Amino acid sequence: MKKKLVLITGSKQTRIILHNQLKELLGDYIFIECFAIDEELPRKIDGDVVLYSSESIYHEMKNRLDVQHAHEIVGNRTIHHKHINELLKIPAHTKVLIVNDDDKETLKLIESLYQVGINHVQFIPFKKQKTYYEGVEIAVSPGEVHLCPPYVKHVIDIGVRLFDMATIFELIKSFGFNQSNHSIIWDRYLRNIIVLQKKLIEAEGKMKELHLHVKSIVNVVEDGILAVDFNRKITLFNKRLESLFQLASSDAIDHEIQSVISNKGLVEFIISSDEKSQYFNINGYEMVIYKSMIEKSNTTVATFKSVNQAVEIEGKAQSELRKNGFSAKYNYQDIIGEHPALLKTIEISRKMAATEYPILIQGETGTGKELFAQAIHNHSTRKNGPFLAVNCSAMTDTLLESELFGYEEASFTGAQKGGKKGLFESADKGTIFLDEIGVRPYGHIENLLRQEMGVCA
């Protein structure tokens, strides 16, 4: 006669999933009877072994059930292998809320996730009394998704967790199976473990391939590329930077940026400055550094570009604009409004448009300075000439000077053959609009502008 196992779970769904697991492994050798707390429970449990799906279920049933002389086991649970891939796809360093209906089981779930290799994210345990978790956009729950905070954007339901190997081993011991039965049961269980391991190996292989692919790309570009994570540790340091700083990437990656780069101004710019670009002299090289942020992983990426490259790129961009005619498309009829101050400004600007004097337009961001500049151009005697708009705040002194005034052949390394004419020359018989010229001081460029325009710009 077969011995009997009684399974006690919290919910019907858990009962069905765990019963199927036990039946697949042990169904040939024992009789399995299952009950759930949210269904009808017998007062007396008749079986050789009673298996509780969790410690909380055991404590809840301890004084409610008469288990007679059965051997009692509290099962340990682990994540189902079919959900591993979805969890591995979560971006590294992401804050992930682990949501369950029991605090102890929540911590056990986090432990099991780490044990199966899901260790690239930061797990945060859910607590029923806490309503808000800062920086959390992803939640993971074993079938308790209704408990997830409503503001969480993405919820991954990993379903009912299965009994782990230790629990199956304890059941085998409790029922005293012979060696032949023992081997067959282990083979059945190991099949699932092998599937899980294959998925982990495949995922790890793909991540390594992606890492090597990205590394090979950033190492062939001419720009230096530096990435710093939220802990101020360097996560990317390509070959161009190795040459620039005379430092191997292995001595930079995973180290705090301030311990790698001695230039305090550069470090301050990368980790805390609000500016998007800035000029630096690094070991004798003039560099323009552009900075951007990857919000999802809280990573700062800095691109190191030589001034010569920046000049060349800007030159190509300006050349492309020249092909498109540098036209001003707005006129005074495009300036809509009835406020006396606006009407007076339009009247003054119309009068100024008829002159050949430089015009200073002042106003807060978004008040329409370029709109007025284009209208003035189209109302002036220069309307048939080009209209060039230059964002001065996005350029260093060196770059702005070479763009505005041009340069002679071989005036610096990498200079264009035959030299290059500046934007002032390109705007001849037209209008040049120097946007954001008052945002920051430009030193000697101010003097050059005075000479070119006859006023303080």
Coordinates of C-alpha atoms in Angstrom, one line a residue:
M1 CA 0.0 0.0 0.0
K2 CA 1.3 3.5 -0.9
K3 CA 2.2 5.9 1.8
K4 CA 0.4 9.2 1.9
L5 CA 1.6 12.8 1.7
V6 CA -0.7 15.6 2.7
L7 CA 0.1 19.1 1.3
I8 CA -1.2 22.2 3.0
T9 CA -1.0 25.5 1.1
G10 CA -2.4 29.0 1.5
S11 CA -4.3 29.3 -1.8
K12 CA -6.0 27.2 -4.4
Q13 CA -3.5 28.3 -7.1
T14 CA -0.5 27.4 -4.9
R15 CA -2.1 24.0 -4.2
I16 CA -2.5 23.2 -7.9
I17 CA 1.0 24.2 -8.9
L18 CA 2.8 22.4 -6.0
H19 CA 0.6 19.3 -6.3
N20 CA 1.6 19.1 -10.0
Q21 CA 5.3 19.3 -9.1
L22 CA 5.0 16.7 -6.4
K23 CA 3.0 14.4 -8.6
E24 CA 5.6 14.7 -11.4
L25 CA 8.4 13.7 -9.0
L26 CA 6.8 11.3 -6.5
G27 CA 3.4 10.4 -7.9
D28 CA 4.5 6.9 -8.9
Y29 CA 5.5 6.0 -5.3
I30 CA 3.1 7.8 -2.9
F31 CA -0.5 9.0 -2.7
I32 CA -0.7 12.8 -2.6
E33 CA -3.6 14.7 -1.0
C34 CA -3.8 18.5 -1.1
F35 CA -5.7 21.2 0.8
A36 CA -5.7 25.0 0.7
I37 CA -6.5 27.4 3.6
D38 CA -8.8 29.5 1.3
E39 CA -10.8 26.3 0.6
E40 CA -12.4 23.9 3.0
L41 CA -10.0 22.1 5.4
P42 CA -10.6 18.9 7.3
R43 CA -10.2 19.1 11.1
K44 CA -8.2 15.8 11.2
I45 CA -5.3 15.1 8.8
D46 CA -4.7 11.5 8.0
G47 CA -1.3 10.9 6.4
D48 CA 2.3 9.7 6.9
V49 CA 3.9 13.1 6.1
V50 CA 2.4 16.6 6.2
L51 CA 4.1 19.1 4.0
Y52 CA 3.4 22.9 4.6
S53 CA 4.0 25.2 1.7
S54 CA 5.7 27.8 3.9
E55 CA 6.6 28.6 7.5
S56 CA 3.7 31.1 7.8
I57 CA 1.2 28.4 6.7
Y58 CA 2.7 26.0 9.3
H59 CA 2.3 28.5 12.2
E60 CA -1.2 29.4 11.0
M61 CA -2.3 25.7 11.0
K62 CA -0.3 24.6 14.0
N63 CA -3.3 24.8 16.5
R64 CA -6.1 24.3 13.9
L65 CA -5.3 20.9 12.5
D66 CA -5.0 17.5 14.2
V67 CA -2.2 15.8 12.3
Q68 CA -2.1 12.7 14.6
H69 CA 1.3 11.0 14.3
A70 CA 2.3 12.3 10.9
H71 CA 5.8 13.7 10.3
E72 CA 5.6 17.4 9.6
I73 CA 7.8 19.2 7.1
V74 CA 8.0 23.0 6.3
G75 CA 8.9 23.3 2.6
N76 CA 11.4 25.7 1.1
R77 CA 10.6 27.3 -2.2
T78 CA 12.5 28.7 -5.2
I79 CA 11.6 30.5 -8.4
H80 CA 10.3 28.6 -11.4
H81 CA 13.0 28.4 -14.1
K82 CA 10.6 29.6 -16.8
H83 CA 10.7 33.2 -15.3
I84 CA 14.5 33.4 -15.2
N85 CA 14.9 35.0 -18.6
E86 CA 12.5 37.8 -17.8
L87 CA 14.3 38.7 -14.6
L88 CA 17.7 38.6 -16.3
K89 CA 16.5 41.2 -18.8
I90 CA 16.0 43.8 -16.1
P91 CA 18.7 46.5 -16.6
A92 CA 21.6 46.3 -14.2
H93 CA 21.5 48.3 -10.9
T94 CA 17.7 48.8 -11.2
K95 CA 15.8 49.0 -8.0
V96 CA 13.3 46.1 -7.9
L97 CA 10.5 45.8 -5.3
I98 CA 9.9 42.2 -4.2
V99 CA 6.2 42.0 -3.2
N100 CA 4.7 39.1 -1.2
D101 CA 2.0 38.8 1.5
D102 CA 4.4 37.7 4.2
D103 CA 7.6 39.6 5.3
K104 CA 9.6 36.4 6.1
E105 CA 8.7 34.8 2.8
T106 CA 9.6 38.1 1.0
L107 CA 13.1 37.8 2.4
K108 CA 13.3 34.2 1.5
L109 CA 12.3 35.0 -2.1
I110 CA 15.1 37.6 -2.3
E111 CA 17.6 35.1 -1.0
S112 CA 16.5 32.5 -3.5
L113 CA 16.8 35.0 -6.3
Y114 CA 20.4 35.7 -5.4
Q115 CA 21.1 32.0 -5.1
V116 CA 19.9 31.3 -8.7
G117 CA 22.1 34.1 -10.0
I118 CA 19.8 37.1 -10.3
N119 CA 22.2 39.4 -8.6
H120 CA 22.6 42.3 -11.1
V121 CA 19.8 44.4 -9.6
Q122 CA 19.0 45.9 -6.2
F123 CA 16.1 44.0 -4.5
I124 CA 13.9 46.0 -2.0
P125 CA 11.6 44.0 0.3
F126 CA 7.9 45.1 0.3
K127 CA 6.3 46.0 3.6
K128 CA 2.5 46.4 3.9
Q129 CA 2.8 49.5 6.1
K130 CA 5.0 51.4 3.6
T131 CA 3.3 53.2 0.8
Y132 CA 6.2 54.7 -1.3
Y133 CA 9.5 53.4 -2.5
E134 CA 11.7 56.1 -4.1
G135 CA 13.2 55.2 -7.5
V136 CA 11.3 52.0 -7.9
E137 CA 9.7 51.4 -11.3
I138 CA 9.7 47.6 -11.4
A139 CA 8.1 45.1 -9.0
V140 CA 8.4 41.3 -8.9
S141 CA 5.8 39.2 -7.1
P142 CA 5.0 35.5 -6.8
G143 CA 1.3 35.7 -7.6
E144 CA 0.6 38.7 -5.2
V145 CA 0.5 41.4 -7.9
H146 CA -2.6 43.0 -6.3
L147 CA -0.4 44.1 -3.4
C148 CA 2.0 46.1 -5.7
P149 CA 1.9 49.9 -5.3
P150 CA -0.2 51.4 -8.1
Y151 CA 2.5 53.8 -9.2
V152 CA 4.9 51.0 -10.1
K153 CA 5.1 51.0 -13.9
H154 CA 6.1 47.4 -14.6
V155 CA 5.1 44.3 -12.6
I156 CA 6.6 40.9 -13.2
D157 CA 4.5 38.0 -11.9
I158 CA 6.8 35.0 -11.4
G159 CA 3.9 32.9 -10.3
V160 CA 3.9 30.2 -7.6
R161 CA 7.4 29.2 -6.5
L162 CA 8.2 25.5 -6.5
F163 CA 9.7 23.4 -3.7
D164 CA 13.5 23.4 -3.8
M165 CA 15.9 20.5 -3.8
A166 CA 16.4 20.4 0.0
T167 CA 12.6 19.9 0.4
I168 CA 12.5 17.1 -2.1
F169 CA 15.5 15.5 -0.4
E170 CA 13.7 15.6 3.0
L171 CA 10.6 14.0 1.5
I172 CA 12.7 11.2 0.0
K173 CA 14.3 10.6 3.4
S174 CA 10.9 10.7 5.2
F175 CA 9.3 8.1 3.0
G176 CA 12.4 5.8 3.0
F177 CA 12.6 5.2 -0.7
N178 CA 15.0 2.6 -2.0
Q179 CA 18.1 3.5 -4.0
S180 CA 16.4 2.8 -7.3
N181 CA 13.4 5.1 -6.6
H182 CA 15.8 7.6 -5.1
S183 CA 17.8 7.8 -8.4
I184 CA 14.7 8.1 -10.6
I185 CA 13.3 11.0 -8.5
W186 CA 16.6 12.9 -8.5
D187 CA 16.9 12.5 -12.3
R188 CA 13.4 14.0 -12.7
Y189 CA 14.2 16.9 -10.5
L190 CA 17.6 17.5 -12.1
R191 CA 16.0 17.8 -15.5
N192 CA 14.4 21.1 -14.4
I193 CA 17.7 22.2 -12.8
I194 CA 19.5 21.5 -16.0
V195 CA 17.0 23.5 -18.0
L196 CA 17.4 26.4 -15.6
Q197 CA 21.2 26.1 -15.8
K198 CA 21.1 26.1 -19.6
K199 CA 19.0 29.3 -19.6
L200 CA 21.5 30.9 -17.2
I201 CA 24.5 29.9 -19.3
E202 CA 22.8 31.1 -22.5
A203 CA 21.9 34.5 -20.8
E204 CA 25.4 34.9 -19.4
G205 CA 26.9 34.1 -22.9
K206 CA 24.6 36.7 -24.6
M207 CA 25.6 39.3 -22.0
K208 CA 29.3 38.6 -22.5
E209 CA 28.8 38.8 -26.3
L210 CA 27.0 42.1 -25.9
H211 CA 29.7 43.5 -23.6
L212 CA 32.5 42.5 -26.1
H213 CA 30.5 44.0 -29.0
V214 CA 30.0 47.3 -27.2
K215 CA 33.6 47.3 -26.1
S216 CA 34.9 46.8 -29.6
I217 CA 32.7 49.6 -30.9
V218 CA 33.8 52.2 -28.3
N219 CA 37.4 51.3 -28.8
V220 CA 37.4 52.0 -32.6
V221 CA 35.9 55.5 -32.3
E222 CA 38.2 58.5 -32.3
D223 CA 36.5 60.1 -29.3
G224 CA 37.3 59.3 -25.7
I225 CA 34.3 57.7 -23.9
L226 CA 34.0 57.6 -20.2
A227 CA 31.0 56.3 -18.2
V228 CA 30.5 56.8 -14.5
D229 CA 27.8 55.1 -12.4
F230 CA 25.7 56.4 -9.5
N231 CA 28.5 55.4 -7.1
R232 CA 31.0 57.6 -9.0
K233 CA 32.7 54.4 -10.2
I234 CA 34.1 54.3 -13.8
T235 CA 32.3 51.6 -15.8
L236 CA 33.7 52.4 -19.3
F237 CA 37.1 53.8 -20.3
N238 CA 38.0 53.2 -23.9
K239 CA 41.3 53.1 -25.7
R240 CA 41.3 56.8 -26.7
L241 CA 41.2 57.7 -23.0
E242 CA 43.9 55.2 -22.3
S243 CA 46.1 57.2 -24.7
L244 CA 44.9 60.6 -23.4
F245 CA 45.5 59.8 -19.7
Q246 CA 48.4 57.3 -20.2
L247 CA 46.4 54.8 -18.2
A248 CA 45.2 51.3 -18.8
S249 CA 41.5 50.7 -18.7
S250 CA 42.0 48.0 -16.1
D251 CA 43.4 50.7 -13.7
A252 CA 40.3 52.8 -14.3
I253 CA 37.3 50.6 -14.5
D254 CA 35.5 49.8 -11.2
H255 CA 37.6 52.6 -9.5
E256 CA 36.1 55.9 -8.2
I257 CA 36.6 58.7 -10.8
Q258 CA 38.4 61.0 -8.3
S259 CA 41.0 58.3 -7.7
V260 CA 41.7 57.9 -11.4
I261 CA 41.5 61.5 -12.7
S262 CA 43.6 64.1 -10.9
N263 CA 42.0 67.1 -12.6
K264 CA 39.5 68.3 -10.0
G265 CA 37.8 70.6 -12.3
L266 CA 37.2 67.8 -14.8
V267 CA 35.9 65.5 -12.2
E268 CA 33.6 68.2 -10.8
F269 CA 32.2 68.8 -14.4
I270 CA 31.5 65.1 -15.0
I271 CA 29.8 64.2 -11.7
S272 CA 28.0 67.4 -10.6
S273 CA 28.1 70.2 -13.1
D274 CA 24.8 71.2 -14.9
E275 CA 26.8 72.2 -18.0
K276 CA 26.5 69.9 -21.0
S277 CA 29.9 70.8 -22.6
Q278 CA 33.1 72.4 -21.5
Y279 CA 36.7 73.0 -22.6
F280 CA 39.7 71.3 -20.9
N281 CA 43.4 71.1 -21.5
I282 CA 44.3 67.5 -20.7
N283 CA 48.0 66.6 -20.8
G284 CA 48.6 69.3 -23.4
Y285 CA 45.6 68.3 -25.6
E286 CA 42.8 70.8 -26.1
M287 CA 39.6 68.9 -25.6
V288 CA 35.8 69.7 -25.7
I289 CA 34.0 67.3 -23.4
Y290 CA 30.3 66.7 -23.9
K291 CA 28.2 65.1 -21.1
S292 CA 24.9 63.2 -21.1
M293 CA 22.9 61.2 -18.7
I294 CA 21.3 57.7 -19.0
E295 CA 18.4 58.2 -16.5
K296 CA 17.4 54.5 -16.3
S297 CA 20.7 53.4 -14.9
N298 CA 21.7 56.7 -13.4
T299 CA 24.9 56.7 -15.5
T300 CA 26.9 59.7 -16.7
V301 CA 28.6 59.4 -20.1
A302 CA 31.3 61.9 -21.1
T303 CA 32.6 62.1 -24.7
F304 CA 36.1 63.6 -25.1
K305 CA 36.5 65.3 -28.5
S306 CA 39.6 67.2 -29.6
V307 CA 39.0 70.9 -30.5
N308 CA 40.2 70.1 -34.0
Q309 CA 37.5 67.4 -34.4
A310 CA 34.8 69.7 -32.9
V311 CA 35.8 72.5 -35.4
E312 CA 35.6 70.0 -38.3
I313 CA 32.2 68.6 -37.3
E314 CA 30.8 72.1 -36.8
G315 CA 32.2 73.1 -40.1
K316 CA 30.5 70.2 -41.9
A317 CA 27.2 71.0 -40.1
Q318 CA 27.5 74.7 -41.2
S319 CA 28.3 73.5 -44.8
E320 CA 25.2 71.4 -44.8
L321 CA 23.2 74.4 -43.6
R322 CA 24.6 76.6 -46.3
K323 CA 23.3 74.1 -48.9
N324 CA 19.9 74.6 -47.4
G325 CA 20.1 78.4 -47.9
F326 CA 20.3 79.7 -44.3
S327 CA 16.8 81.2 -44.8
A328 CA 14.8 83.1 -42.3
K329 CA 11.2 81.9 -42.4
Y330 CA 9.5 84.3 -40.0
N331 CA 8.1 87.7 -40.6
Y332 CA 6.4 90.3 -38.4
Q333 CA 3.0 88.8 -39.2
D334 CA 4.2 85.7 -37.4
I335 CA 4.6 87.7 -34.1
I336 CA 1.1 87.5 -32.7
G337 CA -0.1 89.6 -29.7
E338 CA -1.9 92.8 -28.7
H339 CA 0.0 93.9 -25.6
P340 CA 1.2 97.5 -25.8
A341 CA 4.8 96.5 -24.9
L342 CA 4.9 93.9 -27.7
L343 CA 3.5 96.3 -30.2
K344 CA 6.0 99.0 -29.2
T345 CA 8.8 96.5 -29.5
I346 CA 7.7 95.5 -33.0
E347 CA 7.5 99.2 -34.0
I348 CA 11.1 99.8 -32.7
S349 CA 12.5 96.7 -34.4
R350 CA 10.9 97.7 -37.7
K351 CA 12.7 101.1 -37.5
M352 CA 16.0 99.3 -36.6
A353 CA 15.7 96.9 -39.5
A354 CA 15.9 99.8 -41.9
T355 CA 19.4 100.7 -40.6
E356 CA 22.8 99.1 -41.0
Y357 CA 23.7 99.1 -37.3
P358 CA 24.2 95.9 -35.2
I359 CA 21.1 95.2 -33.1
L360 CA 21.1 93.9 -29.5
I361 CA 18.0 91.8 -28.6
Q362 CA 17.5 91.0 -24.9
G363 CA 15.0 88.7 -23.2
E364 CA 14.5 85.6 -21.2
T365 CA 14.7 82.1 -22.8
G366 CA 11.5 81.4 -24.8
T367 CA 10.5 85.1 -25.4
G368 CA 11.1 84.9 -29.1
K369 CA 14.5 86.6 -29.7
E370 CA 15.2 84.5 -32.8
L371 CA 11.7 85.2 -34.0
F372 CA 12.4 88.9 -33.9
A373 CA 15.9 88.4 -35.4
Q374 CA 14.3 86.6 -38.5
A375 CA 11.6 89.2 -38.8
I376 CA 14.2 92.0 -38.7
H377 CA 16.3 90.2 -41.4
N378 CA 13.3 89.8 -43.7
H379 CA 12.3 93.4 -43.2
S380 CA 15.8 94.7 -43.9
T381 CA 17.7 95.6 -47.0
R382 CA 19.6 92.3 -46.5
K383 CA 16.6 90.1 -46.8
N384 CA 17.9 88.5 -50.0
G385 CA 21.2 87.5 -48.3
P386 CA 21.8 84.5 -45.9
F387 CA 20.5 84.3 -42.3
L388 CA 22.9 82.5 -40.0
A389 CA 22.0 81.6 -36.4
V390 CA 24.9 80.6 -34.1
N391 CA 24.3 79.1 -30.7
C392 CA 27.3 80.6 -28.8
S393 CA 26.6 78.9 -25.5
A394 CA 27.4 75.5 -27.0
M395 CA 31.0 76.4 -28.1
T396 CA 34.3 76.9 -26.4
D397 CA 36.3 80.1 -26.9
T398 CA 38.6 78.4 -29.4
L399 CA 35.8 76.8 -31.4
L400 CA 33.7 79.9 -31.5
E401 CA 36.6 82.0 -32.7
S402 CA 37.5 79.7 -35.5
E403 CA 33.8 79.4 -36.5
L404 CA 33.1 83.1 -36.5
F405 CA 36.4 84.4 -38.0
G406 CA 37.7 81.3 -39.8
Y407 CA 41.4 80.4 -40.0
E408 CA 44.4 80.2 -42.4
E409 CA 45.8 77.0 -43.9
A410 CA 48.0 75.1 -41.4
S411 CA 47.2 77.5 -38.6
F412 CA 46.8 74.5 -36.3
T413 CA 47.2 70.7 -36.5
G414 CA 44.2 69.2 -38.4
A415 CA 43.3 72.6 -39.9
Q416 CA 41.4 72.3 -43.2
K417 CA 43.6 72.5 -46.3
G418 CA 43.3 76.0 -47.8
G419 CA 42.0 77.4 -44.6
K420 CA 38.3 78.1 -43.9
K421 CA 36.3 81.2 -44.0
G422 CA 34.3 82.2 -40.9
L423 CA 30.6 82.6 -40.5
F424 CA 30.9 86.4 -40.6
E425 CA 32.3 86.1 -44.1
S426 CA 29.7 83.5 -45.0
A427 CA 27.0 85.9 -43.8
D428 CA 28.2 88.7 -46.1
K429 CA 25.3 90.8 -47.4
G430 CA 23.0 88.9 -45.0
T431 CA 22.5 88.6 -41.2
I432 CA 24.3 86.7 -38.5
F433 CA 22.4 86.0 -35.3
L434 CA 24.6 85.3 -32.3
D435 CA 22.2 83.5 -29.9
E436 CA 23.1 83.3 -26.2
I437 CA 26.1 85.5 -26.7
G438 CA 25.7 87.0 -23.2
V439 CA 25.5 83.7 -21.3
R440 CA 29.2 83.5 -20.5
P441 CA 32.3 85.6 -20.9
Y442 CA 34.5 84.9 -24.0
G443 CA 37.6 87.0 -23.1
H444 CA 39.5 88.0 -26.2
I445 CA 36.5 87.1 -28.4
E446 CA 34.6 90.1 -27.0
N447 CA 37.4 92.4 -28.4
L448 CA 37.2 90.6 -31.8
L449 CA 33.4 91.1 -31.9
R450 CA 33.8 94.7 -31.1
Q451 CA 36.2 95.1 -34.0
E452 CA 33.9 93.1 -36.3
M453 CA 30.6 94.7 -35.3
G454 CA 31.6 98.0 -33.9
V455 CA 29.8 97.4 -30.6
C456 CA 30.1 95.3 -27.4
A457 CA 28.3 92.1 -28.2

